[in-house]
CSV table of C-alpha atoms and ligand atoms in Angstrom, one decimal:
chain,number,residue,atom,x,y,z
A,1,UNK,CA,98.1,181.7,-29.6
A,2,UNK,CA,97.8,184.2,-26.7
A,3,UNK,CA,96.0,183.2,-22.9
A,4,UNK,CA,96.2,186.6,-21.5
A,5,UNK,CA,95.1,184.9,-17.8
A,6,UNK,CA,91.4,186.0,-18.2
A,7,UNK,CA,88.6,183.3,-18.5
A,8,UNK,CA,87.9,184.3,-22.2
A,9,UNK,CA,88.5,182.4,-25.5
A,10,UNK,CA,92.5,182.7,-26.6
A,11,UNK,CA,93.8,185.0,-29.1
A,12,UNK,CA,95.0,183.3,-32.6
A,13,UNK,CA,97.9,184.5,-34.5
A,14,UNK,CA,98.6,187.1,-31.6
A,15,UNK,CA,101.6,189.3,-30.8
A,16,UNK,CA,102.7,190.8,-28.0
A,17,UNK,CA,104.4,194.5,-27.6
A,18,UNK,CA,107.0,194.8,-25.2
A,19,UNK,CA,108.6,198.4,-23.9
A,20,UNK,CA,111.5,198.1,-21.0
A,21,UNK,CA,110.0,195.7,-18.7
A,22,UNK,CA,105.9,196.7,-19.8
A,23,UNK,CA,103.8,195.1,-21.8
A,24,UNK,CA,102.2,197.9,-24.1
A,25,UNK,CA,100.3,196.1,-27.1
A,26,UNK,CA,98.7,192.8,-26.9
A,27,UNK,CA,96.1,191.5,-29.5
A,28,UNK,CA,96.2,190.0,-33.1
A,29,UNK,CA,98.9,190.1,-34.9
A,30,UNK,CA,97.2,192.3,-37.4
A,31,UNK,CA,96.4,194.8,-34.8
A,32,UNK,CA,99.4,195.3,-32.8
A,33,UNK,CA,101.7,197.7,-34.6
A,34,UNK,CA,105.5,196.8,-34.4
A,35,UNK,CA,108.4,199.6,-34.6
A,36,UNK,CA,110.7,198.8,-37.1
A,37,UNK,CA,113.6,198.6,-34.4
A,38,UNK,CA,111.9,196.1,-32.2
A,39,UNK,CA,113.7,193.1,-31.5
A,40,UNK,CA,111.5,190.2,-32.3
A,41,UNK,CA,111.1,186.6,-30.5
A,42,UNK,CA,109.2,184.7,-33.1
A,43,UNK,CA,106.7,182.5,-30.9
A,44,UNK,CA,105.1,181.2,-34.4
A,45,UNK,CA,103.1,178.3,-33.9
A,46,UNK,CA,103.6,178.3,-30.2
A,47,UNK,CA,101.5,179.4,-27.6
A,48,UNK,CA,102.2,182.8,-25.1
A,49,UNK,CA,100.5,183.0,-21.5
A,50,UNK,CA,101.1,185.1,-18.4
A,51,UNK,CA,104.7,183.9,-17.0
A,52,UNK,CA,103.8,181.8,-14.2
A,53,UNK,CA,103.4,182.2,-10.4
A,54,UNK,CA,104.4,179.7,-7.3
A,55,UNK,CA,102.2,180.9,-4.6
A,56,UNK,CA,104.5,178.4,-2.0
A,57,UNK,CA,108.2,177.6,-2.7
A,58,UNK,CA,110.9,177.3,-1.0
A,59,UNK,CA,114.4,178.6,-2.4
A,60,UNK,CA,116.4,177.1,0.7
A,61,UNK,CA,115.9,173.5,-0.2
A,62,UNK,CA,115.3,171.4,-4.0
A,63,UNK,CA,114.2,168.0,-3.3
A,64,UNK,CA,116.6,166.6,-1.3
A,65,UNK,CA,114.8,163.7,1.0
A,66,UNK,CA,115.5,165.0,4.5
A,67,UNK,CA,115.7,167.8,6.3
A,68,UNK,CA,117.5,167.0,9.1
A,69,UNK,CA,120.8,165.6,7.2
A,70,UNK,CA,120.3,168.4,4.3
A,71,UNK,CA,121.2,171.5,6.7
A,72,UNK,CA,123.8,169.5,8.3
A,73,UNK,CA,125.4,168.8,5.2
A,74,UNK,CA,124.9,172.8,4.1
A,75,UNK,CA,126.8,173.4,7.9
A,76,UNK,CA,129.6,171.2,6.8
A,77,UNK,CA,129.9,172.3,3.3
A,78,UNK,CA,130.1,176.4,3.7
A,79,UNK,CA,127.0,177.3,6.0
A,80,UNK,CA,125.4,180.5,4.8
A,81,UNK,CA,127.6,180.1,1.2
A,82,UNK,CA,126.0,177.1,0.3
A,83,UNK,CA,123.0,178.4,1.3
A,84,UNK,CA,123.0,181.2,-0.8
A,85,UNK,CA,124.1,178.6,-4.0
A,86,UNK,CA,121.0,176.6,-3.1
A,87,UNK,CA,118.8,179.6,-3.4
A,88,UNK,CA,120.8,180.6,-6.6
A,89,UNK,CA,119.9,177.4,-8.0
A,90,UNK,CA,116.5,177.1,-6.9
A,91,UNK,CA,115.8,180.2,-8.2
A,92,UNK,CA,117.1,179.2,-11.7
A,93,UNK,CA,115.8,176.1,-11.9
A,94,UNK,CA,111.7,177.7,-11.3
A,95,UNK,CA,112.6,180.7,-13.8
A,96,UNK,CA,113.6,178.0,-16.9
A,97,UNK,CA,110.1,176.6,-15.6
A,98,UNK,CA,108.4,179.3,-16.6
A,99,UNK,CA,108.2,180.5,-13.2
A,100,UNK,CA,108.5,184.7,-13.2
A,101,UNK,CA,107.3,185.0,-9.7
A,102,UNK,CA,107.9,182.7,-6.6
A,103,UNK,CA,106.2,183.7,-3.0
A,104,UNK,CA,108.7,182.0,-1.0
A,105,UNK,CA,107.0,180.7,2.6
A,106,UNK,CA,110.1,180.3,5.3
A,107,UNK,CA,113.4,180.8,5.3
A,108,UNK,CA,116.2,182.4,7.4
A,109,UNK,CA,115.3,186.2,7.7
A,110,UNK,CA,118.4,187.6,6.0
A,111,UNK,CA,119.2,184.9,3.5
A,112,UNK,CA,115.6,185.6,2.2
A,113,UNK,CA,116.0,189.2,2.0
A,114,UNK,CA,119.3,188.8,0.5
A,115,UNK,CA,118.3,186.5,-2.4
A,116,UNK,CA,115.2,188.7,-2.8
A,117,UNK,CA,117.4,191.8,-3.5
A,118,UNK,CA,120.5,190.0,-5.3
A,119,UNK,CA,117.9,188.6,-8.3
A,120,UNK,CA,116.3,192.6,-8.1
A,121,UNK,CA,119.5,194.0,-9.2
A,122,UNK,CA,119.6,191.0,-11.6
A,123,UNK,CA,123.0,190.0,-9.8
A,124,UNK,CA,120.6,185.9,-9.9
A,125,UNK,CA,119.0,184.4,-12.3
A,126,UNK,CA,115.7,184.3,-11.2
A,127,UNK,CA,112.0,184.8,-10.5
A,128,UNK,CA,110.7,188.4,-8.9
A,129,UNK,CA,110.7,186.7,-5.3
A,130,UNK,CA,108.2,187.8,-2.3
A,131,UNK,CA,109.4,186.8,0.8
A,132,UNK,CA,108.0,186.1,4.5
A,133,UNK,CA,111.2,185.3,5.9
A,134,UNK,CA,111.3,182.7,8.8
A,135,UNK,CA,107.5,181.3,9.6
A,136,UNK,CA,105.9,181.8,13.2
A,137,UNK,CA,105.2,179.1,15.3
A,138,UNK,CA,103.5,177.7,18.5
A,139,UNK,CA,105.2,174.1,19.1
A,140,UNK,CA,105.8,172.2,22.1
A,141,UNK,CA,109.5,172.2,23.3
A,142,UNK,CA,110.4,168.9,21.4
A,143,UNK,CA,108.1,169.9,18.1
A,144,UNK,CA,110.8,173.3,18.3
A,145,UNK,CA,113.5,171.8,17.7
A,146,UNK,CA,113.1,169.4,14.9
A,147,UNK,CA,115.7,169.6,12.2
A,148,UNK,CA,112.6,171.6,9.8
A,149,UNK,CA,112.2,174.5,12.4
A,150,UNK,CA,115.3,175.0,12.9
A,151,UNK,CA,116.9,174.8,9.5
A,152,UNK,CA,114.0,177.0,8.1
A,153,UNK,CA,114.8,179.2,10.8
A,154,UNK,CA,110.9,179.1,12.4
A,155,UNK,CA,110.2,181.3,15.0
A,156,UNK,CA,108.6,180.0,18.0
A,157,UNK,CA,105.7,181.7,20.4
A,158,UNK,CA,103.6,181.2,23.3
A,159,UNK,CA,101.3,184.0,23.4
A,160,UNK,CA,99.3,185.7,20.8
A,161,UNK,CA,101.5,189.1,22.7
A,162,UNK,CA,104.8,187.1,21.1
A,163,UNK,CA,103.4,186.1,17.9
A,164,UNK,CA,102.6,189.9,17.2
A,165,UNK,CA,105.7,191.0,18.8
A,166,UNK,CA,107.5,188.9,16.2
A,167,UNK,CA,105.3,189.6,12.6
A,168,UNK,CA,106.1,193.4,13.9
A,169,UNK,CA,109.4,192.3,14.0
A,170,UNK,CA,109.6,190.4,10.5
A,171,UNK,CA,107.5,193.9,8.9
A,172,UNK,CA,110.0,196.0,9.9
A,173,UNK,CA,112.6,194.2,8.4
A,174,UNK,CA,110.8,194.5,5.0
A,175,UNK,CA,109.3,191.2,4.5
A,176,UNK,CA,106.3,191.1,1.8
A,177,UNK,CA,104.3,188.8,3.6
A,178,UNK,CA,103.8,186.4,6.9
A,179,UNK,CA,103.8,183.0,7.1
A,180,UNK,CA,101.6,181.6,10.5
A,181,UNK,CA,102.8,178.1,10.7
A,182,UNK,CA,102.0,175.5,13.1
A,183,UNK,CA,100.2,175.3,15.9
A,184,UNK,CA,98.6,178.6,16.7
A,185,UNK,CA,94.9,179.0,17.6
A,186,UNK,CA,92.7,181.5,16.5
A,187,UNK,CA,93.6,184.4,19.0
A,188,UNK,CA,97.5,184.1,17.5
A,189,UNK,CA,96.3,184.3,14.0
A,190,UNK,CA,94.1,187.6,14.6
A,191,UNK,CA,97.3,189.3,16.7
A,192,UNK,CA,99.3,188.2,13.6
A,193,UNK,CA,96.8,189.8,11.3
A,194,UNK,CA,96.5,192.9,13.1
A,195,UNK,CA,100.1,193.7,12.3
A,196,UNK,CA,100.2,192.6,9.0
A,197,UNK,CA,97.4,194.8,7.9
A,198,UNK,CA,98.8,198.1,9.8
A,199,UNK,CA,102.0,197.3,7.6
A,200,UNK,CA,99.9,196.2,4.4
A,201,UNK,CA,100.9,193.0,3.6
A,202,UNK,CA,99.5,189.8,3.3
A,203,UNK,CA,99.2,186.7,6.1
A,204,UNK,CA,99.5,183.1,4.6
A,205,UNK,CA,98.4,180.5,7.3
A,206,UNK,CA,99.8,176.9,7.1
A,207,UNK,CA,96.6,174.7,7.8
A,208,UNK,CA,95.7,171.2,7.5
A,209,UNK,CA,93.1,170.2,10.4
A,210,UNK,CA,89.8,171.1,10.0
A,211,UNK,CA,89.5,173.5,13.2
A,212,UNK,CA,93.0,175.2,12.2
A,213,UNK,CA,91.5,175.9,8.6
A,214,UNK,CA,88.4,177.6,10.8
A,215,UNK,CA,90.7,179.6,13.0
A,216,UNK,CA,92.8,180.8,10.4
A,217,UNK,CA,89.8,181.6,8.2
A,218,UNK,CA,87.9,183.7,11.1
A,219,UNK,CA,90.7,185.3,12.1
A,220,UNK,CA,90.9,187.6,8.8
A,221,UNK,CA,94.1,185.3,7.9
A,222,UNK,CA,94.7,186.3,3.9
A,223,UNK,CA,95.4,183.0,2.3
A,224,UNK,CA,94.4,179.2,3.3
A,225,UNK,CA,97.7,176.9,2.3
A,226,UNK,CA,97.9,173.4,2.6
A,227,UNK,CA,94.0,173.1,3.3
A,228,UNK,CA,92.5,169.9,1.5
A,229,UNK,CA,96.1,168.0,1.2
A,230,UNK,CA,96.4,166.1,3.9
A,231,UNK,CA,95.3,162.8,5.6
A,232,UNK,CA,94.9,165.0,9.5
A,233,UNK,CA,91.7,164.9,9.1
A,234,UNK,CA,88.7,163.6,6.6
A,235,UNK,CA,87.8,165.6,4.5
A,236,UNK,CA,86.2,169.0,5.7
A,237,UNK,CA,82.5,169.6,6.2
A,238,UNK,CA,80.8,171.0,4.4
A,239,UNK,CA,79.9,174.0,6.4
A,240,UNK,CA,83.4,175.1,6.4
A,241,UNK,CA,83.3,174.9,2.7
A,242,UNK,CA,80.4,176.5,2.4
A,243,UNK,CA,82.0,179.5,4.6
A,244,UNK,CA,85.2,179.4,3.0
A,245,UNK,CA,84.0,179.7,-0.3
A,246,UNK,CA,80.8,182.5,0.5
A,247,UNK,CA,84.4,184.4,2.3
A,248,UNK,CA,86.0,184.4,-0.9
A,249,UNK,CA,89.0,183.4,1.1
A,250,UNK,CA,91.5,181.4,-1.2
A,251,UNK,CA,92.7,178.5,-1.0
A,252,UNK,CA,96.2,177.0,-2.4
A,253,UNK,CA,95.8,173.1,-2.0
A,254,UNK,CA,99.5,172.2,-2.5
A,255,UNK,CA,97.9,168.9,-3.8
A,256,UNK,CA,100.6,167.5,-5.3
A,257,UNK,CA,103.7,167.1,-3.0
A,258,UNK,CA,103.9,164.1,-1.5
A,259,UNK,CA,100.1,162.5,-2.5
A,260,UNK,CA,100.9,162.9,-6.2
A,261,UNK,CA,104.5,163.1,-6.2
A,262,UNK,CA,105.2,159.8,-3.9
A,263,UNK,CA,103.2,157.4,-6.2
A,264,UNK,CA,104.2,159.0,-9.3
A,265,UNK,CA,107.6,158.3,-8.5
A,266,UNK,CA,106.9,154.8,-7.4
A,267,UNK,CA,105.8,154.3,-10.7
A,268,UNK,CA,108.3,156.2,-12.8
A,269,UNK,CA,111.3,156.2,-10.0
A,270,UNK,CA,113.5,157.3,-13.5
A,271,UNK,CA,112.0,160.5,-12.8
A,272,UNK,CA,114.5,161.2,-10.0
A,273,UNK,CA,117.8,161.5,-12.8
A,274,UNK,CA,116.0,162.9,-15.6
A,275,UNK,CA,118.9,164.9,-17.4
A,276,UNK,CA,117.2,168.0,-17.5
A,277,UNK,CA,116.9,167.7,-14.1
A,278,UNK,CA,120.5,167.2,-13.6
A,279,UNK,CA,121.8,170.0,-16.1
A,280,UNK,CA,120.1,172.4,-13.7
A,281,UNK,CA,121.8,171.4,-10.7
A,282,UNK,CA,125.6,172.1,-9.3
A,283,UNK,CA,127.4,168.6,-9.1
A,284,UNK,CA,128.0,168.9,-5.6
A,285,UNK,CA,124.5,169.4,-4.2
A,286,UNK,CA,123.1,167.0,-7.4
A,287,UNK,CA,125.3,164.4,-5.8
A,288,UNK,CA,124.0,165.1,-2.3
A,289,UNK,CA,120.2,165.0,-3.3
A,290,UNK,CA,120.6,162.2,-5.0
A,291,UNK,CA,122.2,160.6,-1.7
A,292,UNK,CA,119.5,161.2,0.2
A,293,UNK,CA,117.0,159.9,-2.4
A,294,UNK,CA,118.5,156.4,-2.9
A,295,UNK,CA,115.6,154.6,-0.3
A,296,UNK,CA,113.1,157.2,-0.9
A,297,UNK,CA,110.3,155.0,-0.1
A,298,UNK,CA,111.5,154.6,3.6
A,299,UNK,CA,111.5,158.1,4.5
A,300,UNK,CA,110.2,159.8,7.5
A,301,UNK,CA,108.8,162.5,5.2
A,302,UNK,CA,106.8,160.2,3.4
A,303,UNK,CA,105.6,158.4,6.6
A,304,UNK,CA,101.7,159.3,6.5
A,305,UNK,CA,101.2,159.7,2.5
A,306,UNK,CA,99.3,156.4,2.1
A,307,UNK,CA,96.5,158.1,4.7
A,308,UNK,CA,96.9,161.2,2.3
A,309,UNK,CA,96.7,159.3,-0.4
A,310,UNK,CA,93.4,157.9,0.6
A,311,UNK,CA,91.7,161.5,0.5
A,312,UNK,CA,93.9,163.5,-1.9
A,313,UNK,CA,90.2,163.4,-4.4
A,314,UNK,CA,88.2,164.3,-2.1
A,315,UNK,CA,90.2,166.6,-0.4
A,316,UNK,CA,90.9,169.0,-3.7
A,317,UNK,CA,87.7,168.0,-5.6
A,318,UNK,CA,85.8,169.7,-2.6
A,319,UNK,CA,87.4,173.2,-3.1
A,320,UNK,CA,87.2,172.8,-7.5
A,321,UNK,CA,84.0,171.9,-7.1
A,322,UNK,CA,82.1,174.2,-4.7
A,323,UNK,CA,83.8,177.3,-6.7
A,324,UNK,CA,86.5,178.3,-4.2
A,325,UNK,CA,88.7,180.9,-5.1
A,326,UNK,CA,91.6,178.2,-5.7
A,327,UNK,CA,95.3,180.0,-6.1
A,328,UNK,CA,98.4,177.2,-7.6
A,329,UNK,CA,101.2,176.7,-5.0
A,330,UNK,CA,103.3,173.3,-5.0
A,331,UNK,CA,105.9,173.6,-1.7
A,332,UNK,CA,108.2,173.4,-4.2
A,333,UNK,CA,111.8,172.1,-3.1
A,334,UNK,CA,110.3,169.6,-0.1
A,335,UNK,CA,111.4,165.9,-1.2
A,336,UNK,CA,111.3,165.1,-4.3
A,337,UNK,CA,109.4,167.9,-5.1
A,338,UNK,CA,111.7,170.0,-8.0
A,339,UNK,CA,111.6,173.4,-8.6
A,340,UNK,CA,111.7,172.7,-12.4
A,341,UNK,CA,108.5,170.3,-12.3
A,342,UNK,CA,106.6,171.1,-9.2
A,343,UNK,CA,104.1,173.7,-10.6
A,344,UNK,CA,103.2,171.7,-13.9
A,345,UNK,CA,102.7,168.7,-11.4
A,346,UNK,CA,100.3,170.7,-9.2
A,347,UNK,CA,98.8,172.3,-12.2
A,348,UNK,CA,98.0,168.7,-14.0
A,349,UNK,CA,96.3,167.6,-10.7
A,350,UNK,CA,94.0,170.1,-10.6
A,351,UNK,CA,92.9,169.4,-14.1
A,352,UNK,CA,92.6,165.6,-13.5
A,353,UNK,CA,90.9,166.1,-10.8
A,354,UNK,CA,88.6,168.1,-12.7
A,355,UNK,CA,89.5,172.0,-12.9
A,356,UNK,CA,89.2,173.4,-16.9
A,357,UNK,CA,92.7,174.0,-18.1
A,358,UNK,CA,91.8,177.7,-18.8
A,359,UNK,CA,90.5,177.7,-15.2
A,360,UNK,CA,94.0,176.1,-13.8
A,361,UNK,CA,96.2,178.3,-15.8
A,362,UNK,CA,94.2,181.4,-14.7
A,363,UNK,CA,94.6,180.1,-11.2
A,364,UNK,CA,98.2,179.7,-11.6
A,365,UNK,CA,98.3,183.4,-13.1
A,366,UNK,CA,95.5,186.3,-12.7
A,367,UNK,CA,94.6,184.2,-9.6
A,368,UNK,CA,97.5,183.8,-7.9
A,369,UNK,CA,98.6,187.6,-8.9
A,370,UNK,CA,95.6,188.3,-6.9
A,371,UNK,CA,95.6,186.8,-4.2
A,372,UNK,CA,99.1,188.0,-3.0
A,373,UNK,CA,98.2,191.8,-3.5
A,374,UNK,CA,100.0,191.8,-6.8
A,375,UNK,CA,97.1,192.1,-9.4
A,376,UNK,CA,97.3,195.2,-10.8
A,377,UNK,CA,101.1,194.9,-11.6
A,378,UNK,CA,101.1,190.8,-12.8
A,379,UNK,CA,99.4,187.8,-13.6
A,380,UNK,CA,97.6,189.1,-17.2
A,381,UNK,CA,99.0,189.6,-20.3
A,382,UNK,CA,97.8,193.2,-21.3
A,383,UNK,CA,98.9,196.5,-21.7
A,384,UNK,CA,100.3,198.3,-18.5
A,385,UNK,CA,101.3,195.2,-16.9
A,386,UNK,CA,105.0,193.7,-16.5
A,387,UNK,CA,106.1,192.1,-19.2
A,388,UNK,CA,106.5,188.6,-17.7
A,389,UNK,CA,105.5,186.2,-20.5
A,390,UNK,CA,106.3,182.3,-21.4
A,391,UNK,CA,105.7,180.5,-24.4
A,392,UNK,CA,105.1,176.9,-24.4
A,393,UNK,CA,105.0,174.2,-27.5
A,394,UNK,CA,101.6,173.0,-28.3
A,395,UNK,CA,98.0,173.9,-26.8
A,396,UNK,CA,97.7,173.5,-23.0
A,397,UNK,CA,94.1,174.1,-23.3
A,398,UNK,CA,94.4,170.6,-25.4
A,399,UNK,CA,96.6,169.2,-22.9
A,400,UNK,CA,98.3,171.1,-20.1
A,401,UNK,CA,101.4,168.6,-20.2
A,402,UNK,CA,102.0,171.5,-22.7
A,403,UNK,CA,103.0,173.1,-19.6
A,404,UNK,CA,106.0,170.7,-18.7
A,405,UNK,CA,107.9,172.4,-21.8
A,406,UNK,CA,108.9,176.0,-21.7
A,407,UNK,CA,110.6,177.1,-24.6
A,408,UNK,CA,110.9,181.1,-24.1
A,409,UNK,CA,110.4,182.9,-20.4
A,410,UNK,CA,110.4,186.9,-20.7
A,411,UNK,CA,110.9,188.3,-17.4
A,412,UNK,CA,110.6,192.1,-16.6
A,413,UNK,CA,110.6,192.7,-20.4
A,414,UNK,CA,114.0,190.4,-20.3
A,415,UNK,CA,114.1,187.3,-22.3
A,416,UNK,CA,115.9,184.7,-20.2
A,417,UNK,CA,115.6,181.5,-22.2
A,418,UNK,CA,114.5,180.9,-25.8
A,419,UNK,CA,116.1,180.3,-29.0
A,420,UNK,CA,115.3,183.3,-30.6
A,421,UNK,CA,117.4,185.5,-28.1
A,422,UNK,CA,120.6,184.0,-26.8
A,423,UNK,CA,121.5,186.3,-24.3
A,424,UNK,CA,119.6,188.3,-21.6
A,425,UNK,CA,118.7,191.7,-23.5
A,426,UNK,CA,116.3,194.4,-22.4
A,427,UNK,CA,114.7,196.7,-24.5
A,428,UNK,CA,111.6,196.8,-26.8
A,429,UNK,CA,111.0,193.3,-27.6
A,430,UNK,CA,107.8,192.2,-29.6
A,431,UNK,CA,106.4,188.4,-30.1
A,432,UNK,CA,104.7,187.4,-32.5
A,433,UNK,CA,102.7,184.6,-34.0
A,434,UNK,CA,101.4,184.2,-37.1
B,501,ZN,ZN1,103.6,175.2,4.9
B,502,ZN,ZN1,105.9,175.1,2.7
């Protein structure tokens, strides 16, 4: 069966035609005409859909419980080295997920750019990553230098002057997008916009509070994160939904982390050493995230998620249900928050909290393709586009826990996992289903 990311009825007994990294064929099976030469992934009985898209990740960290003893264990074990393993194996660990493209939200400027290039010249394993590079900030003194600012690398200003000053900077540098973090008010955001459409490229604001969420969206800021997942606030009015959705402005919840994540593991704490899990982690760093997980309940990261908890419904039903343009981004790598789960977590709270399946897989896809400025290359399965394709056991229409099992991920026309292919290959590749 073949989603191709539209809202339309799926294709049965489909194939898909694959030339270098294009799709170029994409129907029933009985329609697609195969060269005799093509080297075929047989996907029978299975179902194919767009390879997926993380609209927030984080390659620098992968679920380790705190921030603060996390980089100073990366410090003491290698500094930038281990960095750039982490980032190695995060990026692994969301392409066996079926992740093909990650938009990474805050890191140091040149490990970003550096793991963005390496997995471009296929030197890593990994999704096609879009980077913004360290975030910019407006803290107080103290609020700069927590252990998150600093090991992310956030950049801190005081004027809206600064704050353009420094997305000029970051745009120069060759970053694909800007993060506006914390604390700026609606005259930073619009300097911050200002540069990033000169250099055509897209501004993500991080916003929980109500009156942030309304400075962002009034400033011109591209895409609303965060909004609807936290306990700052209750939840919004509805004249700022109202305005949000009549913008068009999208919004990526991030639901899941912490709200979902905390009591699920409460009530499955096994979760933490699943062997999958394990396989797809370096001993070393396994054996440190596991350290700092050991009393997960008692830490500071987790301090306010009974308040979120209280208004995780309301807070994402508000955007599914007033027919916001809703994108699928996890902050995927915070605490306990895995690369290799995070987006079928935040993908299976959207549906129980009552988005269609077809709606949250084209949210996770076309959507998401969209609303990073990526649509006409990704995000569909049809002709023209990159051949970035997964195939998954079973019917996620019937039940998106389908999701949670990626057998074959096609990347750039490359298969990177399946059974069919054993090693990387490029070339003309064709799956079919009959
Ligand atoms: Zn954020
Ligand atoms: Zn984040």
């Amino acid at each position: 069966m073949l989603l191709t990311g539209y809202d339309v009825p799926p294709i049965h007994h489909a194939a898909v035609l694959v030339e270098g990294n294009t799709i170029v064929q994409a129907g029933p099976a009985a329609e697609v005409k195969i060269p005799a030469d093509a080297t075929v992934v047989d996907t029978s009985g299975r179902t194919m859909l767009p390879g997926l898209i993380e609209t927030h990740g984080h390659l620098i960290v992968l679920g380790h419980g705190n921030y603060a003893t996390w980089f100073t264990w990366i410090n003491s074990h290698g500094g930038r080295q281990m960095l750039m393993k982490v980032m190695e194996t995060s990026a692994k660990q969301l392409l066996m997920a079926g992740v093909t493209t990650e938009v990474d939200l805050g890191a140091p400027l040149a490990d970003s750019l550096a793991i963005r290039d390496r997995i471009r010249k296929g030197e890593v394993v990994g999704p096609r990553v879009f980077v913004s590079g360290p975030w910019i900030a407006h803290l107080s003194a103290a609020a700069a230098g927590d252990a998150m600012q600093v090991g992310f690398g956030g950049i801190n200003t005081s004027t809206p002057a600064e704050a353009a000053q420094q997305a000029e900077r970051l745009a120069a540098a060759g970053v694909d997008h800007i993060k506006a973090h914390a604390g700026l008010g609606f005259e930073d955001y619009k300097a911050i916009v200002a540069v990033a459409r000169r250099h055509q490229i897209k501004v993500h604001a991080h916003v929980y509070a109500e009156q942030d969420v309304r400075n962002a969206l009034e400033a011109g800021v591209d895409v609303l994160q965060h909004a609807g997942s936290a306990g700052t606030a209750p939840p919004y009015t509805p004249e700022l939904i109202r305005d949000i959705v009549n913008a068009g402005r999208p919004v990526v919840v991030t639901a899941a982390h912490r709200s979902w994540v905390y009591p699920d593991t409460a009530a499955f704490p096994e979760r933490l050493q699943d062997p999958e899990l394990k396989k797809l982690f370096p001993a070393d760093i396994y054996a440190e995230v596991q350290d700092s997980l050991k009393n997960w309940p008692a830490l500071p990261y987790f301090q306010r998620t009974d308040r979120e908890m209280l208004f995780r419904e309301r807070g994402i039903k508000q955007f599914i249900e007033s027919g916001a343009v809703m994108g699928m981004g996890t902050d995927s790598g915070t605490p306990m928050n895995f690369h290799s789960e995070a987006l079928w977590r935040e993908i299976k709270v959207h549906v129980d909290m009552g988005m269609t399946p077809q709606r949250a897989i084209a949210a996770a896809t076309r959507v998401n393709a969209q609303i990073i400025g990526k649509g006409r290359e990704l995000g569909t399965i049809e002709p023209g586009k990159l051949a970035d394709i997964i195939v998954v056991k079973g019917n996620p229409l019937f039940d998106i826990m389908a999701l949670s099992n990626v057998e074959t991920v096609v990347k750039d026309g490359t298969v990177y996992k399946g059974a069919a292919v054993s090693e990387p290959r490029t070339g003309t590749a064709a799956s079919r289903g009959q």
